[in-house]
Coordinates of C-alpha atoms in Angstrom, one line a residue:
M1 CA 155.6 62.6 51.2
L2 CA 156.8 61.6 54.8
T3 CA 153.6 60.0 55.8
Y4 CA 151.7 57.3 54.1
T5 CA 147.9 57.7 53.4
P6 CA 146.2 54.8 51.6
Q7 CA 144.5 55.7 48.3
A8 CA 141.3 54.2 49.5
E9 CA 141.2 56.7 52.4
V10 CA 141.2 59.5 50.2
L11 CA 138.5 58.1 47.8
S12 CA 136.4 56.4 50.4
P13 CA 132.9 58.1 50.6
K14 CA 131.5 59.6 53.9
T15 CA 129.2 57.2 55.7
H16 CA 126.9 57.6 58.7
E17 CA 127.8 54.4 60.5
R18 CA 127.8 54.5 64.2
P19 CA 130.7 52.6 66.0
W20 CA 128.3 51.5 68.8
A21 CA 126.0 49.9 66.4
L22 CA 128.8 47.8 65.0
F23 CA 129.9 46.9 68.7
L24 CA 126.3 46.0 69.5
L25 CA 126.1 43.7 66.3
C26 CA 129.3 41.9 67.4
L27 CA 128.0 41.4 70.9
I28 CA 124.6 39.9 69.6
W29 CA 126.5 37.7 67.3
L30 CA 129.3 36.5 69.5
L31 CA 127.8 36.0 73.1
P32 CA 125.0 33.6 72.5
G33 CA 125.7 29.9 72.6
V34 CA 129.1 30.4 74.4
I35 CA 128.0 28.9 77.8
G36 CA 125.3 26.9 79.0
H37 CA 125.5 23.6 76.9
A38 CA 127.5 20.4 77.0
P39 CA 130.1 19.4 74.4
W40 CA 128.7 18.8 71.0
K41 CA 130.0 16.7 68.2
P42 CA 131.9 16.6 66.0
D43 CA 134.6 19.2 67.2
E44 CA 134.2 19.7 70.9
P45 CA 134.6 16.2 72.4
H46 CA 138.2 16.3 70.9
T47 CA 139.0 19.5 72.7
I48 CA 137.4 18.7 76.0
G49 CA 139.0 15.3 76.2
I50 CA 142.5 16.8 75.8
I51 CA 141.8 19.6 78.4
H52 CA 140.3 17.1 80.7
A53 CA 143.5 14.8 80.4
M54 CA 145.7 18.0 81.2
Q55 CA 143.7 18.5 84.3
Q56 CA 144.7 15.0 85.3
G57 CA 148.4 15.7 84.8
H58 CA 149.2 15.4 81.1
W59 CA 150.4 19.0 80.6
L60 CA 153.2 18.5 78.1
I61 CA 151.7 16.3 75.4
P62 CA 148.1 16.6 74.3
Q63 CA 146.4 13.2 75.0
L64 CA 143.1 11.8 74.0
A65 CA 141.6 8.7 75.7
G66 CA 145.2 7.7 76.6
Q67 CA 146.6 8.3 73.1
Q68 CA 149.0 11.1 72.1
T69 CA 147.7 13.6 69.6
W70 CA 150.0 16.0 67.8
L71 CA 148.0 17.8 65.3
D72 CA 147.1 20.7 67.6
G73 CA 149.6 22.7 69.6
P74 CA 149.0 22.7 73.5
L75 CA 148.8 26.3 74.3
Y76 CA 144.9 26.5 73.8
F77 CA 144.3 23.6 75.9
Q78 CA 146.7 24.7 78.5
L79 CA 145.2 28.1 78.7
T80 CA 141.8 26.6 79.2
A81 CA 142.9 24.3 81.9
V82 CA 144.6 26.9 83.8
L83 CA 141.6 29.3 83.5
A84 CA 139.2 26.5 84.7
G85 CA 141.4 26.1 87.7
W86 CA 141.5 29.7 88.5
L87 CA 137.6 30.0 88.2
G88 CA 137.3 27.2 90.7
G89 CA 134.2 25.5 89.3
W90 CA 132.1 28.7 88.6
L91 CA 132.1 27.7 85.0
A92 CA 132.2 24.2 83.7
L93 CA 135.3 23.2 81.8
H94 CA 133.5 23.1 78.4
D95 CA 132.0 26.6 79.1
V96 CA 135.5 28.0 80.0
A97 CA 136.9 26.5 76.7
R98 CA 134.0 28.1 74.6
A99 CA 134.5 31.5 76.4
L100 CA 138.2 31.4 75.5
S101 CA 137.4 30.7 71.9
A102 CA 135.0 33.7 71.9
V103 CA 137.8 35.8 73.2
F104 CA 140.0 34.7 70.3
V105 CA 137.3 35.4 67.8
A106 CA 136.9 38.9 69.2
L107 CA 140.6 39.3 68.7
V108 CA 140.2 38.1 65.1
L109 CA 137.4 40.7 64.4
T110 CA 139.5 43.5 66.0
F111 CA 142.6 42.6 63.9
C112 CA 140.6 42.2 60.8
G113 CA 139.2 45.6 61.3
G114 CA 142.8 47.0 61.6
I115 CA 143.8 45.3 58.3
G116 CA 140.9 47.0 56.6
R117 CA 141.8 50.3 58.0
E118 CA 145.4 50.0 57.0
L119 CA 145.1 48.5 53.5
I120 CA 141.9 50.1 52.3
G121 CA 141.1 53.2 54.3
R122 CA 139.1 54.7 57.1
R123 CA 135.6 53.4 57.5
F124 CA 136.5 50.0 55.7
G125 CA 137.6 48.3 58.8
R126 CA 134.1 48.0 59.9
V127 CA 133.1 46.5 56.5
V128 CA 135.6 43.7 56.9
V129 CA 134.2 42.9 60.3
I130 CA 130.7 42.8 59.1
L131 CA 131.7 40.5 56.3
M132 CA 133.5 38.2 58.8
I133 CA 130.3 38.0 60.8
G134 CA 128.2 37.3 57.8
C135 CA 130.3 34.2 56.7
L136 CA 128.4 31.2 57.3
G137 CA 131.3 29.0 58.2
L138 CA 132.2 31.2 61.2
I139 CA 128.7 31.0 62.7
V140 CA 129.1 27.6 64.3
L141 CA 133.0 27.3 64.4
G142 CA 133.1 30.8 66.1
H143 CA 131.0 29.6 68.9
T144 CA 132.8 26.2 69.3
A145 CA 135.6 25.1 71.8
I146 CA 138.2 24.4 69.2
S147 CA 141.9 25.6 69.1
S148 CA 141.5 26.7 65.5
T149 CA 139.9 30.0 66.8
A150 CA 143.2 30.8 68.6
T151 CA 145.1 29.8 65.4
M152 CA 142.9 32.1 63.3
A153 CA 143.7 34.8 65.8
G154 CA 147.4 34.2 65.2
Y155 CA 146.8 34.7 61.4
A156 CA 144.8 37.8 62.0
A157 CA 147.5 39.3 64.1
A158 CA 150.3 38.5 61.8
F159 CA 148.3 39.9 58.8
Y160 CA 147.7 42.9 60.7
G161 CA 151.5 43.4 61.3
M162 CA 152.1 43.0 57.7
S163 CA 149.7 45.9 56.9
L164 CA 150.7 48.2 59.8
F165 CA 154.3 48.5 59.1
K166 CA 154.3 52.0 57.5
R167 CA 152.7 53.7 60.4
R168 CA 154.1 51.8 63.4
W169 CA 156.7 49.4 62.7
I170 CA 157.2 48.4 66.3
G171 CA 153.5 47.4 66.8
A172 CA 153.7 45.6 63.4
A173 CA 156.7 43.5 64.6
L174 CA 155.0 42.5 67.8
A175 CA 151.7 41.7 65.9
L176 CA 153.6 39.6 63.2
G177 CA 156.0 37.8 65.8
L178 CA 153.4 37.1 68.3
G179 CA 150.8 36.1 65.8
A180 CA 153.1 33.6 64.2
A181 CA 154.1 32.1 67.6
L182 CA 150.4 31.9 68.5
A183 CA 149.6 30.1 65.4
A184 CA 152.4 27.7 65.8
N185 CA 151.5 26.9 69.5
T186 CA 147.8 26.5 69.0
G187 CA 147.8 24.9 65.5
S188 CA 151.0 23.5 64.2
L189 CA 154.2 24.6 62.7
H190 CA 152.5 24.3 59.2
D191 CA 150.6 27.3 60.1
A192 CA 153.7 29.3 61.2
V193 CA 155.4 28.4 58.1
V194 CA 152.4 29.6 56.0
I195 CA 152.6 32.9 57.8
W196 CA 156.3 33.3 57.3
V197 CA 156.1 32.4 53.6
I198 CA 153.5 35.2 53.0
A199 CA 155.5 37.7 55.1
G200 CA 158.7 36.8 53.1
L201 CA 157.0 37.0 49.6
L202 CA 155.4 40.3 50.0
P203 CA 158.6 42.3 49.5
V204 CA 159.8 40.0 46.9
C205 CA 156.6 40.3 44.9
F206 CA 155.3 43.8 45.5
G207 CA 157.0 47.2 45.9
H208 CA 154.7 48.4 48.4
W209 CA 156.7 46.2 51.1
R210 CA 160.0 46.7 49.5
D211 CA 160.6 49.1 52.4
R212 CA 163.3 49.4 55.3
A213 CA 160.5 49.7 57.8
Y214 CA 159.2 46.2 56.6
A215 CA 162.6 44.9 56.8
R216 CA 162.9 46.0 60.4
V217 CA 159.4 44.5 61.1
L218 CA 160.5 41.1 59.6
I219 CA 163.8 41.0 61.6
W220 CA 162.3 41.9 65.0
A221 CA 159.3 39.6 64.4
V222 CA 161.5 36.7 63.9
V223 CA 163.5 37.5 67.0
L224 CA 160.3 37.7 69.0
A225 CA 158.7 34.6 67.5
A226 CA 161.6 32.2 67.6
P227 CA 161.9 31.7 71.3
A228 CA 158.0 31.2 71.6
M229 CA 157.9 28.9 68.8
L230 CA 160.9 26.6 70.2
I231 CA 159.6 26.4 73.8
W232 CA 157.4 23.4 73.2
P233 CA 159.9 21.5 71.1
M234 CA 162.7 22.1 73.6
M235 CA 160.6 20.9 76.6
L236 CA 159.7 17.7 74.6
Y237 CA 163.4 17.2 73.9
Q238 CA 164.4 17.5 77.5
H239 CA 161.7 15.2 78.5
S240 CA 162.5 12.5 75.8
P241 CA 164.3 12.9 72.5
A242 CA 161.9 10.3 71.1
L243 CA 159.1 12.9 71.8
L244 CA 160.8 15.4 69.7
G245 CA 160.7 13.1 66.8
A246 CA 157.0 12.3 67.5
W247 CA 156.3 15.9 67.5
W248 CA 158.1 16.4 64.2
K249 CA 156.4 13.6 62.5
G250 CA 152.8 14.4 63.9
S251 CA 152.8 18.2 64.4
V252 CA 155.2 19.3 61.5
L253 CA 154.9 16.6 58.9
G254 CA 151.4 15.5 59.8
R255 CA 149.5 18.4 57.9
L256 CA 151.5 17.5 54.7
Y257 CA 152.0 13.8 54.8
G258 CA 149.2 12.5 57.2
N259 CA 149.5 8.9 57.5
G260 CA 150.9 8.3 54.0
A261 CA 154.5 8.5 52.8
A262 CA 154.2 10.6 49.8
L263 CA 153.0 14.3 49.1
H264 CA 149.8 14.5 47.2
W265 CA 147.0 16.9 46.5
G266 CA 144.8 15.9 49.6
E267 CA 141.1 16.4 49.8
L268 CA 140.9 19.1 47.0
D269 CA 137.3 18.1 46.3
F270 CA 136.3 18.5 49.9
Y271 CA 137.5 22.2 49.9
L272 CA 136.0 22.9 46.5
R273 CA 132.6 21.8 47.9
T274 CA 132.9 23.5 51.3
L275 CA 134.5 26.9 50.5
P276 CA 131.5 28.4 48.4
W277 CA 129.0 28.1 51.4
F278 CA 131.7 28.4 54.2
S279 CA 132.7 32.0 52.8
W280 CA 129.4 33.1 51.6
P281 CA 128.6 36.0 50.9
A282 CA 132.2 37.2 50.9
L283 CA 133.6 34.8 48.3
P284 CA 131.6 36.2 45.2
I285 CA 132.3 39.7 46.2
A286 CA 135.9 39.0 46.4
A287 CA 135.7 37.4 42.9
W288 CA 134.1 40.5 41.8
A289 CA 137.0 42.6 43.3
L290 CA 139.4 40.6 41.0
W291 CA 137.3 41.3 38.0
D292 CA 136.9 44.9 38.9
G293 CA 140.8 45.3 39.1
R294 CA 140.6 45.7 35.4
L295 CA 139.3 49.2 36.1
T296 CA 140.9 50.2 39.3
G297 CA 144.4 48.4 38.6
Y298 CA 146.1 45.5 40.2
D299 CA 148.8 47.4 41.8
R300 CA 146.6 48.1 44.9
P301 CA 148.2 46.8 48.2
V302 CA 145.1 45.4 49.4
L303 CA 144.6 43.4 46.2
Q304 CA 148.2 42.2 46.3
F305 CA 148.2 41.2 49.8
S306 CA 144.8 39.4 49.6
V307 CA 145.7 37.4 46.5
L308 CA 149.0 36.4 47.8
A309 CA 147.7 35.2 51.2
L310 CA 144.8 33.3 49.4
L311 CA 147.1 31.5 47.1
V312 CA 149.6 30.6 49.9
I313 CA 146.8 29.3 52.3
A314 CA 145.1 27.5 49.6
L315 CA 148.3 25.7 48.5
G316 CA 148.9 24.8 52.0
L317 CA 145.5 23.2 52.2
V318 CA 145.5 21.4 49.0
L319 CA 148.9 19.9 49.7
S320 CA 147.5 18.3 52.9
P321 CA 145.8 14.9 53.0
I322 CA 144.0 15.9 56.3
A323 CA 140.9 17.9 55.2
Q324 CA 138.9 19.7 58.0
D325 CA 136.5 22.6 57.6
D326 CA 138.1 24.6 60.4
Y327 CA 141.4 24.7 58.4
L328 CA 139.4 27.1 56.2
L329 CA 139.1 29.6 58.9
P330 CA 142.3 31.6 58.1
L331 CA 141.3 31.7 54.5
L332 CA 138.2 33.9 55.4
I333 CA 140.5 36.9 56.4
P334 CA 142.0 37.7 53.0
I335 CA 138.6 36.8 51.3
C336 CA 136.7 39.3 53.5
V337 CA 139.6 42.0 53.2
L338 CA 139.5 41.7 49.4
A339 CA 135.6 41.8 49.3
A340 CA 135.6 44.9 51.4
S341 CA 137.7 46.8 49.0
V342 CA 135.0 46.9 46.4
V343 CA 131.8 47.2 48.7
D344 CA 131.1 50.7 47.5
R345 CA 131.7 49.7 43.8
L346 CA 129.1 46.8 43.8
K347 CA 126.6 47.2 40.9
R348 CA 123.3 48.6 42.3
G349 CA 121.3 45.6 41.1
A350 CA 123.6 43.1 42.7
A351 CA 123.7 44.9 46.0
A352 CA 119.8 45.2 46.1
A353 CA 119.4 41.6 45.3
L354 CA 121.8 40.6 48.1
N355 CA 120.0 43.0 50.4
W356 CA 116.7 41.5 49.4
F357 CA 117.9 38.0 49.7
G358 CA 119.4 38.6 53.2
V359 CA 116.1 40.3 54.6
M360 CA 113.9 37.7 53.2
T361 CA 115.9 34.6 54.1
F362 CA 116.7 35.7 57.7
G363 CA 113.4 37.2 58.2
M364 CA 111.7 33.9 57.2
L365 CA 114.0 31.9 59.4
G366 CA 113.6 34.2 62.3
L367 CA 109.9 33.9 62.0
Y368 CA 110.1 30.0 61.8
I369 CA 112.2 29.9 64.9
W370 CA 109.5 32.1 66.8
L371 CA 106.7 29.9 65.4
G372 CA 108.4 26.8 66.4
W373 CA 109.1 28.1 69.9
T374 CA 105.5 29.4 70.3
A375 CA 104.1 26.1 69.1
Y376 CA 106.1 24.2 71.6
M377 CA 105.1 26.4 74.5
T378 CA 101.4 26.7 73.5
G379 CA 100.6 23.7 71.4
I380 CA 99.2 25.9 68.7
P381 CA 99.5 25.2 65.7
P382 CA 99.3 21.5 66.9
Q383 CA 101.1 20.3 63.6
L384 CA 104.1 22.3 64.4
A385 CA 104.0 21.4 68.1
R386 CA 103.9 17.6 67.3
R387 CA 107.0 18.3 65.1
A388 CA 108.8 19.9 68.0
D389 CA 108.0 17.1 70.3
K390 CA 109.4 14.7 67.7
V391 CA 112.6 16.6 67.3
I392 CA 113.3 16.9 71.0
P393 CA 111.5 13.8 72.5
G394 CA 111.0 13.8 76.2
F395 CA 112.2 17.4 76.8
I396 CA 110.4 19.8 79.0
H397 CA 111.4 23.5 79.1
A398 CA 109.6 25.9 81.3
F399 CA 108.4 29.3 80.0
S400 CA 110.5 32.2 80.6
I401 CA 109.4 35.8 80.3
W402 CA 112.9 37.0 80.1
D403 CA 113.4 34.7 76.9
L404 CA 110.3 36.2 75.4
L405 CA 111.3 39.9 76.2
I406 CA 115.0 39.5 75.1
G407 CA 113.9 37.7 72.0
L408 CA 111.4 40.5 71.1
A409 CA 114.2 43.0 71.7
L410 CA 116.6 41.3 69.4
T411 CA 113.9 41.2 66.8
A412 CA 113.2 44.8 67.1
T413 CA 116.9 45.6 66.9
W414 CA 116.9 43.6 63.6
I415 CA 114.0 45.5 62.0
W416 CA 115.7 48.8 63.0
A417 CA 119.1 47.6 61.5
V418 CA 117.7 46.5 58.1
S419 CA 115.5 49.6 57.8
R420 CA 118.4 52.0 58.1
R421 CA 119.3 53.9 54.9
R422 CA 122.9 53.6 53.9
Q423 CA 125.0 53.1 50.7
M424 CA 123.5 50.1 48.9
G425 CA 126.6 47.9 49.2
R426 CA 127.0 48.5 52.7
Q427 CA 123.3 48.2 53.5
A428 CA 123.3 44.8 51.8
L429 CA 126.2 43.5 53.9
S430 CA 124.7 45.0 57.1
S431 CA 121.4 43.4 56.5
W432 CA 123.0 40.0 55.9
A433 CA 125.2 40.2 59.0
S434 CA 122.3 41.5 60.9
G435 CA 120.1 38.5 59.8
V436 CA 122.8 36.0 60.7
A437 CA 123.2 37.5 64.3
L438 CA 119.4 37.6 64.7
C439 CA 118.9 34.1 63.9
W440 CA 121.8 32.7 65.7
S441 CA 120.9 34.6 68.9
L442 CA 117.2 33.7 68.7
L443 CA 118.2 29.9 68.2
M444 CA 120.5 30.0 71.2
L445 CA 118.2 31.9 73.4
L446 CA 114.8 30.2 72.8
W447 CA 116.1 26.5 71.7
L448 CA 119.5 26.1 73.4
P449 CA 118.2 23.7 76.1
G450 CA 116.4 21.6 73.7
I451 CA 119.3 21.5 71.2
D452 CA 121.6 20.4 74.2
W453 CA 119.1 17.8 75.1
V454 CA 119.4 15.9 71.9
K455 CA 123.0 16.7 71.0
G456 CA 124.8 16.3 74.3
Y457 CA 125.8 12.8 75.8
Q458 CA 125.4 13.7 79.7
Q459 CA 122.0 11.9 79.9
T460 CA 123.3 8.8 77.9
V461 CA 126.5 8.5 80.1
A462 CA 124.4 8.8 83.3
S463 CA 122.1 6.1 82.0
M464 CA 125.1 3.8 81.1
K465 CA 126.7 4.3 84.6
Q466 CA 123.6 2.9 86.3
S467 CA 124.3 -0.4 84.5
L468 CA 128.0 -0.7 85.5
P469 CA 129.0 -3.6 87.5
A470 CA 130.2 -2.9 91.1
Q471 CA 133.8 -3.9 90.0
Y472 CA 135.4 -3.8 86.8
Q473 CA 139.0 -3.3 85.4
C474 CA 138.4 -0.8 82.6
I475 CA 136.2 -0.1 79.5
S476 CA 137.6 -0.7 76.0
T477 CA 136.0 0.6 72.9
D478 CA 134.9 -0.8 69.6
R479 CA 133.9 1.4 66.4
M480 CA 134.2 4.4 68.4
S481 CA 136.6 7.3 68.0
A482 CA 139.1 8.6 70.6
D483 CA 137.0 11.8 70.8
M484 CA 133.9 9.9 71.9
A485 CA 135.9 7.9 74.4
A486 CA 137.3 10.9 75.9
L487 CA 133.9 12.4 76.2
F488 CA 132.6 9.4 78.2
N489 CA 135.5 9.9 80.5
Y490 CA 134.7 13.5 81.0
H491 CA 131.0 13.1 81.6
G492 CA 131.2 10.1 83.7
G493 CA 134.7 9.8 85.3
L494 CA 135.0 6.4 83.7
A495 CA 138.1 4.3 82.8
V496 CA 137.3 4.3 79.0
R497 CA 140.3 3.2 76.9
W498 CA 140.2 3.9 73.2
G499 CA 140.6 1.0 70.9
A500 CA 140.7 -2.9 71.8
N501 CA 142.5 -3.7 75.1
E502 CA 142.7 -7.2 76.2
S503 CA 143.0 -6.2 80.0
C504 CA 139.6 -4.5 79.9
D505 CA 136.6 -6.7 80.9
L506 CA 133.9 -4.2 79.6
M507 CA 133.6 -2.9 76.1
L508 CA 131.6 0.0 74.8
V509 CA 130.4 -0.4 71.2
M510 CA 129.2 2.4 68.9
G511 CA 126.8 1.1 66.1
T512 CA 123.5 1.4 64.5
R513 CA 120.0 -0.1 65.3
D514 CA 121.3 -3.5 63.7
E515 CA 123.3 -5.0 66.6
V516 CA 126.8 -6.5 65.7
P517 CA 128.1 -8.1 68.9
P518 CA 131.8 -8.0 69.5
K519 CA 133.6 -11.2 68.8
G520 CA 134.5 -13.4 71.7
H521 CA 132.5 -14.1 74.9
W522 CA 130.5 -10.9 75.6
R523 CA 127.1 -10.3 77.1
K524 CA 125.2 -7.1 76.8
L525 CA 124.6 -5.0 79.9
W526 CA 123.1 -1.8 78.6
E527 CA 122.0 -0.2 75.3
G528 CA 121.1 3.5 74.8
A529 CA 121.3 6.5 72.6
R530 CA 120.7 10.2 72.7
P531 CA 117.1 11.4 72.8
G532 CA 115.6 11.5 69.3
D533 CA 118.8 9.9 67.6
G534 CA 117.4 6.9 65.5
R535 CA 120.7 6.0 63.8
E536 CA 123.5 6.0 66.6
R537 CA 123.2 3.2 69.2
L538 CA 125.7 2.6 72.1
R539 CA 126.0 -0.9 73.7
L540 CA 128.0 -1.9 76.7
Y541 CA 129.2 -5.5 77.0
Q542 CA 130.8 -7.6 79.7
Q543 CA 133.3 -10.4 79.1
F544 CA 132.6 -13.7 80.7
E545 CA 134.0 -17.2 80.8
P546 CA 131.9 -19.8 78.9
A547 CA 132.6 -22.4 81.5
S548 CA 131.0 -20.4 84.2
I549 CA 127.6 -20.6 82.4
R550 CA 125.3 -23.3 83.7
L551 CA 122.7 -24.7 81.3

């Protein structure tokens, strides 16, 4: 045969899916929560701090509260800073960053759909997209201003290139090369190495990729990626050879060695605890695909690619002493692709159980979101209203008829989606993904201002600024991360320097209710916390000379 037709395309059953329904589902899931709130811990202060420093002139080296940080490439931060400048203040910097993350997540979904189409067959790309939307780990991280969304898009583009080569080798080379370059310049060289190892092992291990077209793809992809991957290191070297050494130690070796000197198995326990819920419900279905391979054979390209990608990415994670949940994002791609390959072969009982569990879980959660909002607005029932006041103390949110109408429309859309009759496996996944989209969109529509009231630091920074002396040198920090120090600079335009600094006459201390004053001669000027936060307390101290105190 002169043309390649995936086996699954011949065997895939005819479905009655509507492309516009999938597009609507993606919009309902992706858009809420992108704009309209301040940076939230734990991830966004890091991102916003770096971008804010770039706007102040530190374009070449990502900096956080005056300290160089090398674990993330600069491209995502640079793009956000440029876009924020172009928009001219129409959107806040943190909103621009989150909008850019949403664009990269949309690219992830698009490429993942293409991977499913190429490796499994027609009408299976949408299954991969639905599985991605349903993964619990992508709900929050997919709506967060982090560079890992861009890195994940690089992985997805590269994987799409590895699957497209038999039909369009030029497009495959572009996707693989640019995807690897994007991962390197938004993540680290570690991510690019993982991509190239997977791309190189495919023809070594499996005959499907042992093809002249794939060889051309590899060659041209390297030619395209090499200049883009070398731009930043070359600019660092031109600025200072010492910076290139710092980049090599922090960006390249940082993911392997961390702060230690020996290679070890890192935070394996963290990933074993996190991955099951992070990739739910795709992971158990992917495990079933491996078991089902006894009957369908293990020589299928989708299974070979997914297993190899899973093993290489997982090996890169467990060999790193730096454990973060956003490092699991690329792992979702092969898990969802593998799970999509057996969605139509799921046991009827298992599919029915997942469908029932999804409808009941998200139906009850959506009802609770509605009841809480109604109680907050009307005071009925009073027990739930008091609970809302306790969670968001001091917050006043006016009633909006548009919030009510849009929320009702979203709920009606979910009821329509879960009541449609489809193949049981696809219906179960659609019900789960629709429930995720409903609850997330309702939460962001009805409760976003209240959540921002308790999670944001803008009120706390404004309160602290009122207690600042008329003149001071700078503000040092104690028991506070560089991310938080950068966030205070961003919200208040303050001269907060991370860590101890003898030249600073003010000190910002993060602690608990039990006050532990800094050692030396300091007097407290201010104390505060976020609304409703009973654990974290912030205190501002000013240095004084003991001789100046009159008894």
